[in-house]
Short mmCIF file of C-alpha atoms in Angstrom, two decimals:
data_model
loop_
_atom_site.label_atom_id
_atom_site.label_comp_id
_atom_site.label_asym_id
_atom_site.label_seq_id
_atom_site.Cartn_x
_atom_site.Cartn_y
_atom_site.Cartn_z
CA MET A 247 20.20 -24.29 -6.85
CA SER A 248 21.01 -27.90 -7.74
CA ALA A 249 22.20 -28.34 -4.17
CA VAL A 250 18.56 -28.26 -3.04
CA ALA A 251 18.07 -31.97 -3.59
CA LEU A 252 14.96 -33.54 -2.18
CA PRO A 253 15.87 -35.41 1.00
CA SER A 254 13.57 -38.36 0.36
CA SER A 255 14.34 -38.86 -3.32
CA ASP A 256 16.73 -41.74 -2.61
CA ASP A 257 14.34 -43.69 -0.41
CA VAL A 258 12.55 -45.77 -2.97
CA THR A 259 10.80 -47.94 -0.38
CA PRO A 260 10.38 -46.13 2.89
CA PRO A 261 9.73 -48.32 5.91
CA ALA A 262 6.02 -48.77 6.52
CA HIS A 263 6.17 -47.61 10.15
CA SER A 264 7.56 -44.23 9.13
CA ALA A 265 4.31 -43.28 7.42
CA PRO A 266 1.63 -42.34 9.95
CA ALA A 267 -1.94 -43.49 9.40
CA GLY A 268 -5.20 -41.57 9.40
CA LEU A 269 -5.51 -37.85 8.88
CA ARG A 270 -1.91 -37.25 9.87
CA GLY A 271 -0.89 -39.78 7.24
CA LEU A 272 -2.92 -37.97 4.60
CA VAL A 273 -1.14 -34.74 5.40
CA SER A 274 2.32 -36.32 5.42
CA ASP A 275 1.66 -38.20 2.17
CA TRP A 276 0.63 -35.04 0.40
CA SER A 277 3.40 -32.92 1.81
CA SER A 278 6.21 -35.43 2.38
CA ASP A 279 8.55 -32.55 3.09
CA LYS A 280 8.74 -31.85 -0.61
CA GLU A 281 8.89 -28.38 -1.98
CA ALA A 282 7.78 -27.72 -5.51
CA PHE A 283 8.62 -24.03 -5.50
CA HIS A 284 11.91 -22.95 -4.03
CA VAL A 285 10.60 -19.64 -2.78
CA ALA A 286 9.24 -18.52 0.56
CA TRP A 287 5.84 -20.13 1.13
CA GLY A 288 4.22 -16.73 1.48
CA LYS A 289 5.46 -15.79 -1.95
CA ALA A 290 4.23 -19.03 -3.52
CA MET A 291 0.84 -18.53 -1.86
CA MET A 292 0.63 -14.94 -3.10
CA TRP A 293 1.34 -16.12 -6.63
CA ILE A 294 -1.36 -18.76 -6.36
CA PHE A 295 -3.80 -16.19 -5.00
CA LEU A 296 -2.94 -13.90 -7.90
CA LEU A 297 -3.54 -16.79 -10.28
CA SER A 298 -7.04 -17.21 -8.86
CA ASP A 299 -7.57 -13.46 -9.13
CA THR A 300 -6.51 -13.65 -12.76
CA PHE A 301 -9.38 -16.02 -13.35
CA ILE A 302 -11.83 -13.67 -11.62
CA PHE A 303 -10.82 -10.67 -13.72
CA GLY A 304 -10.49 -12.89 -16.79
CA SER A 305 -14.06 -14.07 -16.32
CA PHE A 306 -15.28 -10.50 -15.78
CA LEU A 307 -13.62 -9.29 -18.95
CA THR A 308 -14.91 -12.31 -20.88
CA GLY A 309 -18.40 -11.57 -19.62
CA TYR A 310 -17.97 -7.98 -20.76
CA MET A 311 -16.86 -9.18 -24.18
CA THR A 312 -19.90 -11.44 -24.40
CA VAL A 313 -22.49 -8.76 -23.62
CA ARG A 314 -20.76 -6.20 -25.79
CA ALA A 315 -20.52 -8.53 -28.78
CA SER A 316 -24.08 -9.77 -28.45
CA THR A 317 -25.96 -6.48 -28.09
CA THR A 318 -27.73 -5.03 -31.11
CA VAL A 319 -27.80 -1.55 -29.54
CA PRO A 320 -24.69 0.56 -30.28
CA TRP A 321 -22.10 0.57 -27.50
CA PRO A 322 -21.44 4.03 -26.00
CA ASN A 323 -18.14 5.42 -27.31
CA PRO A 324 -15.77 5.28 -24.32
CA SER A 325 -13.57 7.90 -25.93
CA GLU A 326 -16.44 10.39 -25.64
CA VAL A 327 -18.01 9.13 -22.43
CA PHE A 328 -14.74 9.47 -20.53
CA ALA A 329 -13.68 12.76 -22.11
CA LEU A 330 -12.83 15.69 -19.88
CA HIS A 331 -13.77 19.23 -20.75
CA VAL A 332 -10.53 21.18 -20.60
CA GLY A 333 -10.05 24.69 -21.91
CA GLY A 334 -13.12 24.76 -24.11
CA SER A 335 -12.57 21.43 -25.83
CA ASN A 336 -13.14 17.82 -24.95
CA VAL A 337 -9.95 15.84 -24.43
CA PRO A 338 -10.74 12.15 -24.87
CA LEU A 339 -9.93 9.78 -22.00
CA LEU A 340 -7.85 12.42 -20.22
CA LEU A 341 -8.69 11.32 -16.69
CA ILE A 342 -8.18 7.67 -17.57
CA ALA A 343 -4.76 8.45 -19.05
CA ILE A 344 -3.76 10.29 -15.87
CA MET A 345 -5.04 7.37 -13.77
CA THR A 346 -2.95 5.01 -15.88
CA PHE A 347 0.20 7.07 -15.36
CA VAL A 348 -0.46 7.32 -11.63
CA LEU A 349 -0.82 3.57 -11.32
CA ILE A 350 2.30 2.90 -13.38
CA SER A 351 4.22 5.36 -11.22
CA SER A 352 3.01 3.55 -8.13
CA SER A 353 4.32 0.31 -9.63
CA GLY A 354 7.66 1.96 -10.22
CA THR A 355 7.99 3.16 -6.64
CA MET A 356 6.87 -0.27 -5.41
CA ALA A 357 9.56 -2.02 -7.46
CA MET A 358 12.12 0.31 -5.95
CA ALA A 359 10.78 -0.36 -2.45
CA VAL A 360 11.33 -4.09 -3.01
CA ASN A 361 14.83 -3.32 -4.22
CA PHE A 362 15.66 -1.25 -1.13
CA ALA A 363 14.20 -3.95 1.12
CA TYR A 364 16.48 -6.60 -0.36
CA ARG A 365 19.42 -4.27 0.11
CA GLY A 366 18.50 -4.13 3.79
CA ASP A 367 17.45 -0.48 3.73
CA ARG A 368 14.12 -0.74 5.48
CA PHE A 369 13.57 2.99 5.96
CA ASN A 370 13.78 3.82 2.29
CA ALA A 371 11.73 0.72 1.51
CA ALA A 372 8.98 1.81 3.90
CA ALA A 373 9.09 5.39 2.61
CA LEU A 374 8.67 4.20 -0.97
CA MET A 375 5.81 1.94 0.10
CA PHE A 376 4.04 4.95 1.61
CA VAL A 377 4.58 6.82 -1.64
CA THR A 378 3.11 3.83 -3.50
CA ALA A 379 0.11 3.82 -1.18
CA ALA A 380 -0.34 7.57 -1.76
CA PHE A 381 -0.36 7.03 -5.53
CA GLY A 382 -2.89 4.23 -5.04
CA GLU A 383 -5.11 6.45 -2.95
CA MET A 384 -4.87 9.15 -5.60
CA PHE A 385 -6.03 6.60 -8.14
CA VAL A 386 -9.02 5.66 -5.99
CA PHE A 387 -9.99 9.31 -5.58
CA MET A 388 -9.85 9.89 -9.31
CA GLN A 389 -11.97 6.82 -9.82
CA ALA A 390 -14.50 8.13 -7.30
CA PHE A 391 -14.56 11.38 -9.28
CA GLU A 392 -15.08 9.46 -12.51
CA TRP A 393 -17.89 7.38 -11.02
CA SER A 394 -19.73 10.42 -9.64
CA LYS A 395 -19.38 12.23 -12.96
CA LEU A 396 -20.81 9.23 -14.77
CA ILE A 397 -23.63 8.67 -12.29
CA LEU A 398 -24.64 12.28 -11.61
CA HIS A 399 -23.95 14.03 -14.91
CA GLU A 400 -24.12 11.35 -17.59
CA GLY A 401 -26.93 9.37 -16.02
CA VAL A 402 -25.17 6.03 -16.29
CA ARG A 403 -26.81 3.29 -14.23
CA PRO A 404 -26.12 -0.43 -14.00
CA TRP A 405 -29.39 -1.04 -15.84
CA GLY A 406 -29.15 1.64 -18.50
CA ASN A 407 -27.75 4.89 -19.80
CA PRO A 408 -28.72 7.60 -22.30
CA MET A 409 -25.83 6.86 -24.66
CA GLY A 410 -26.56 3.35 -25.85
CA ALA A 411 -26.37 -0.29 -24.78
CA ALA A 412 -27.67 -0.84 -21.26
CA GLN A 413 -24.91 -3.35 -20.51
CA PHE A 414 -22.34 -0.56 -20.55
CA GLY A 415 -23.17 0.53 -17.02
CA SER A 416 -23.33 -2.90 -15.45
CA THR A 417 -20.02 -4.07 -16.88
CA PHE A 418 -18.34 -0.74 -16.18
CA PHE A 419 -19.36 -0.58 -12.54
CA MET A 420 -18.63 -4.23 -11.94
CA ILE A 421 -15.18 -4.33 -13.51
CA THR A 422 -13.82 -0.97 -12.41
CA GLY A 423 -15.53 -1.34 -9.03
CA PHE A 424 -13.87 -4.67 -8.38
CA HIS A 425 -10.55 -3.27 -9.50
CA GLY A 426 -10.97 -0.20 -7.31
CA LEU A 427 -11.70 -2.52 -4.39
CA HIS A 428 -8.39 -4.26 -5.10
CA VAL A 429 -6.56 -0.94 -5.14
CA THR A 430 -8.16 0.08 -1.84
CA ALA A 431 -7.26 -3.25 -0.24
CA GLY A 432 -3.74 -2.87 -1.63
CA VAL A 433 -3.35 0.59 -0.10
CA ILE A 434 -4.34 -0.78 3.31
CA TYR A 435 -2.04 -3.78 2.88
CA LEU A 436 0.91 -1.57 1.90
CA ILE A 437 0.39 0.79 4.82
CA VAL A 438 0.20 -2.13 7.27
CA VAL A 439 3.35 -3.79 5.92
CA ALA A 440 5.29 -0.51 5.71
CA THR A 441 4.37 0.39 9.29
CA ARG A 442 5.44 -3.02 10.55
CA LEU A 443 8.63 -2.74 8.54
CA LEU A 444 9.46 0.55 10.25
CA ARG A 445 8.72 -0.95 13.65
CA GLY A 446 11.24 -3.70 12.98
CA LYS A 447 8.75 -6.54 12.95
CA TYR A 448 10.47 -8.30 10.06
CA GLU A 449 14.03 -8.22 11.35
CA LYS A 450 14.03 -11.95 12.09
CA LYS A 451 11.83 -13.16 9.25
CA GLY A 452 13.51 -11.16 6.54
CA TYR A 453 12.16 -8.56 4.18
CA GLN A 454 10.58 -11.01 1.76
CA ILE A 455 7.19 -9.59 2.79
CA VAL A 456 7.94 -6.41 0.86
CA GLU A 457 8.32 -8.38 -2.34
CA ILE A 458 5.11 -10.33 -1.59
CA ALA A 459 3.16 -7.11 -1.02
CA GLY A 460 4.80 -5.80 -4.17
CA LEU A 461 3.54 -8.77 -6.18
CA TYR A 462 0.00 -7.93 -5.17
CA TRP A 463 0.47 -4.29 -6.04
CA HIS A 464 1.99 -4.99 -9.46
CA PHE A 465 -0.90 -7.35 -10.15
CA VAL A 466 -3.37 -4.52 -9.53
CA ASP A 467 -1.44 -2.45 -12.07
CA LEU A 468 -1.38 -5.42 -14.44
CA VAL A 469 -5.16 -5.80 -14.30
CA TRP A 470 -5.52 -2.10 -15.07
CA VAL A 471 -3.45 -2.59 -18.23
CA PHE A 472 -6.09 -5.03 -19.49
CA ILE A 473 -9.05 -2.93 -18.34
CA PHE A 474 -7.53 0.14 -19.98
CA ALA A 475 -7.08 -1.71 -23.27
CA PHE A 476 -10.34 -3.62 -23.40
CA PHE A 477 -12.77 -1.26 -21.73
CA TYR A 478 -11.52 2.24 -22.40
CA LEU A 479 -9.65 1.93 -25.69
CA TRP A 480 -11.64 -0.76 -27.51
CA MET B 207 17.19 -10.88 5.46
CA THR B 208 20.58 -11.92 4.14
CA THR B 209 19.30 -15.44 3.59
CA ALA B 210 16.40 -14.15 1.54
CA ALA B 211 18.73 -12.02 -0.50
CA THR B 212 21.21 -14.81 -1.13
CA THR B 213 18.72 -17.54 -1.98
CA HIS B 214 16.71 -15.45 -4.41
CA GLY B 215 18.98 -12.61 -5.33
CA GLN B 216 16.26 -10.25 -6.48
CA THR B 217 18.67 -7.37 -6.19
CA HIS B 218 18.87 -5.72 -9.54
CA PRO B 219 20.23 -2.28 -10.21
CA ILE B 220 17.73 0.53 -9.62
CA SER B 221 18.41 1.76 -13.15
CA LEU B 222 16.72 -1.36 -14.53
CA TYR B 223 13.46 -0.45 -12.76
CA LEU B 224 13.71 3.14 -13.89
CA LYS B 225 14.16 2.03 -17.50
CA ILE B 226 11.13 -0.27 -17.32
CA TRP B 227 9.16 2.52 -15.67
CA GLY B 228 10.06 4.82 -18.55
CA LEU B 229 9.17 2.16 -21.10
CA LEU B 230 5.77 1.64 -19.46
CA PHE B 231 5.17 5.38 -19.66
CA VAL B 232 6.05 5.41 -23.35
CA LEU B 233 3.87 2.40 -24.10
CA SER B 234 0.93 3.91 -22.18
CA THR B 235 1.33 7.15 -24.08
CA LEU B 236 1.40 5.27 -27.36
CA SER B 237 -1.76 3.33 -26.55
CA TYR B 238 -3.43 6.59 -25.49
CA LEU B 239 -2.43 8.14 -28.82
CA VAL B 240 -4.12 5.28 -30.65
CA ASP B 241 -7.38 6.61 -29.25
CA TYR B 242 -6.41 10.26 -29.57
CA PHE B 243 -5.72 9.98 -33.30
CA HIS B 244 -8.87 7.91 -33.89
CA PHE B 245 -7.23 4.90 -35.48
CA HIS B 246 -9.82 2.43 -36.68
CA GLY B 247 -10.31 -1.18 -37.55
CA LEU B 248 -7.59 -3.78 -37.53
CA LEU B 249 -4.81 -1.22 -37.04
CA ARG B 250 -6.45 0.07 -33.86
CA TRP B 251 -7.05 -3.35 -32.33
CA GLY B 252 -3.64 -4.62 -33.37
CA LEU B 253 -1.88 -1.65 -31.76
CA ILE B 254 -3.99 -1.76 -28.59
CA VAL B 255 -3.34 -5.47 -28.06
CA THR B 256 0.36 -5.15 -28.90
CA PHE B 257 0.94 -2.31 -26.43
CA MET B 258 -1.17 -4.10 -23.83
CA LEU B 259 0.81 -7.33 -24.10
CA LEU B 260 4.14 -5.48 -24.05
CA LYS B 261 3.12 -3.61 -20.89
CA ALA B 262 1.81 -6.74 -19.20
CA GLY B 263 4.96 -8.62 -20.17
CA LEU B 264 7.25 -5.94 -18.74
CA ILE B 265 5.32 -5.76 -15.47
CA VAL B 266 5.26 -9.53 -14.97
CA ALA B 267 8.81 -10.19 -16.15
CA VAL B 268 10.68 -7.37 -14.45
CA PHE B 269 8.54 -5.77 -11.74
CA MET B 270 7.19 -9.12 -10.55
CA HIS B 271 10.59 -10.78 -11.14
CA MET B 272 9.12 -13.60 -13.20
CA ALA B 273 12.14 -13.46 -15.53
CA TRP B 274 14.38 -14.64 -12.70
CA GLU B 275 12.12 -17.26 -11.13
CA ARG B 276 12.56 -21.00 -11.61
CA LEU B 277 10.58 -22.57 -14.42
CA ALA B 278 8.45 -24.64 -12.01
CA LEU B 279 6.92 -21.45 -10.64
CA VAL B 280 6.79 -19.67 -13.99
CA TYR B 281 4.83 -22.45 -15.67
CA ALA B 282 2.56 -23.04 -12.66
CA ILE B 283 1.47 -19.39 -12.81
CA LEU B 284 1.58 -18.50 -16.49
CA VAL B 285 0.18 -21.63 -18.14
CA PRO B 286 -3.22 -21.98 -16.36
CA PRO B 287 -4.48 -18.54 -17.51
CA LEU B 288 -4.25 -19.84 -21.07
CA ALA B 289 -7.42 -21.79 -20.24
CA LEU B 290 -9.13 -18.40 -20.31
CA MET B 291 -8.48 -18.36 -24.06
CA VAL B 292 -10.79 -21.36 -24.35
CA LEU B 293 -13.45 -19.50 -22.38
CA VAL B 294 -13.03 -16.46 -24.61
CA GLY B 295 -13.37 -18.65 -27.71
CA LEU B 296 -16.52 -20.33 -26.42
CA MET B 297 -18.12 -17.09 -25.32
CA TRP B 298 -17.21 -15.40 -28.59
CA ALA B 299 -19.14 -18.06 -30.48
CA GLU B 300 -21.99 -17.81 -28.00
CA ALA B 301 -22.12 -14.00 -28.26
CA ASP B 302 -22.15 -14.24 -32.04
CA TYR B 303 -25.07 -16.63 -31.89
CA THR B 304 -26.98 -14.42 -29.44
CA PHE B 305 -26.34 -11.41 -31.66
CA LEU B 306 -27.72 -13.15 -34.74
CA THR B 307 -30.74 -14.44 -32.82
CA ARG B 308 -31.45 -10.92 -31.59
CA LEU B 309 -31.20 -9.58 -35.13
CA PHE B 310 -33.73 -12.17 -36.26
CA PHE B 311 -36.29 -11.79 -33.49
CA PHE B 312 -35.93 -8.44 -31.78
CA ARG B 313 -35.45 -5.93 -34.55
#
């Protein structure tokens, strides 16, 4: 890695004529053929996108904390709200637990897809990506089930609910809705990349794209870890 | 493809991923049990946050390969989110104030 020395690091005073003026000069001054991150640009950009997404979800969860901590009306007990009626008794958070395991499993298959891609086995990589997408779609379906149960049977609305603090609905629909949107987008992304992988579109570029798609997918799982802890368990 | 593999070498044995997968399952089960057994108070929150951070750490470090990235990238991605802690602190104080004001005037 130390062999990746910056080419211009020795030129203390570059000749003036080498630096172009105007807009082109601005671009060359800011780039100067220097690389901060020694990874594929697509991977660096994905990480930076995920960083921005971290701030979005971080702000959502902070907003949720704020309304929950400031309301004088009791917060509905998530353990009871999200219970499933199985065999004559209510099992707390059952659906949410299953959703969590499904998403973790999808992360596992995704990690293995990346592994196969770097070993040059694009067929297994693509197959595992389709499995990941299937798990993701399963998650979205379960979420749709959960939403309809909450809306139709429990009477939860963004502006109120029969169980307690009105803010419960608005934060719930906003946070899980935005996360579900991410899962849906991820499923589409995975299917597109896996299909292209099978068609041999990445033979020249390399299979780095699988890892980049994987980063996005693991991030979706990562966000769910925080939602699960702060929204469902708290 | 070979260049990508040689420059970044993110080729770890499959068993590593399977172990992390298993660990994530165990940690998720444990955090679910915290709710199932109705733990309360500091114990509950402590356990929830501990399991959450362990899971997040495993996902970022192993599944997202952060453990093998160069420090320039690691710091660029992991340090900025700490600013969110400041936001949380500010909003916590604000929420507390709003709560007290509501107790005074709306009850």
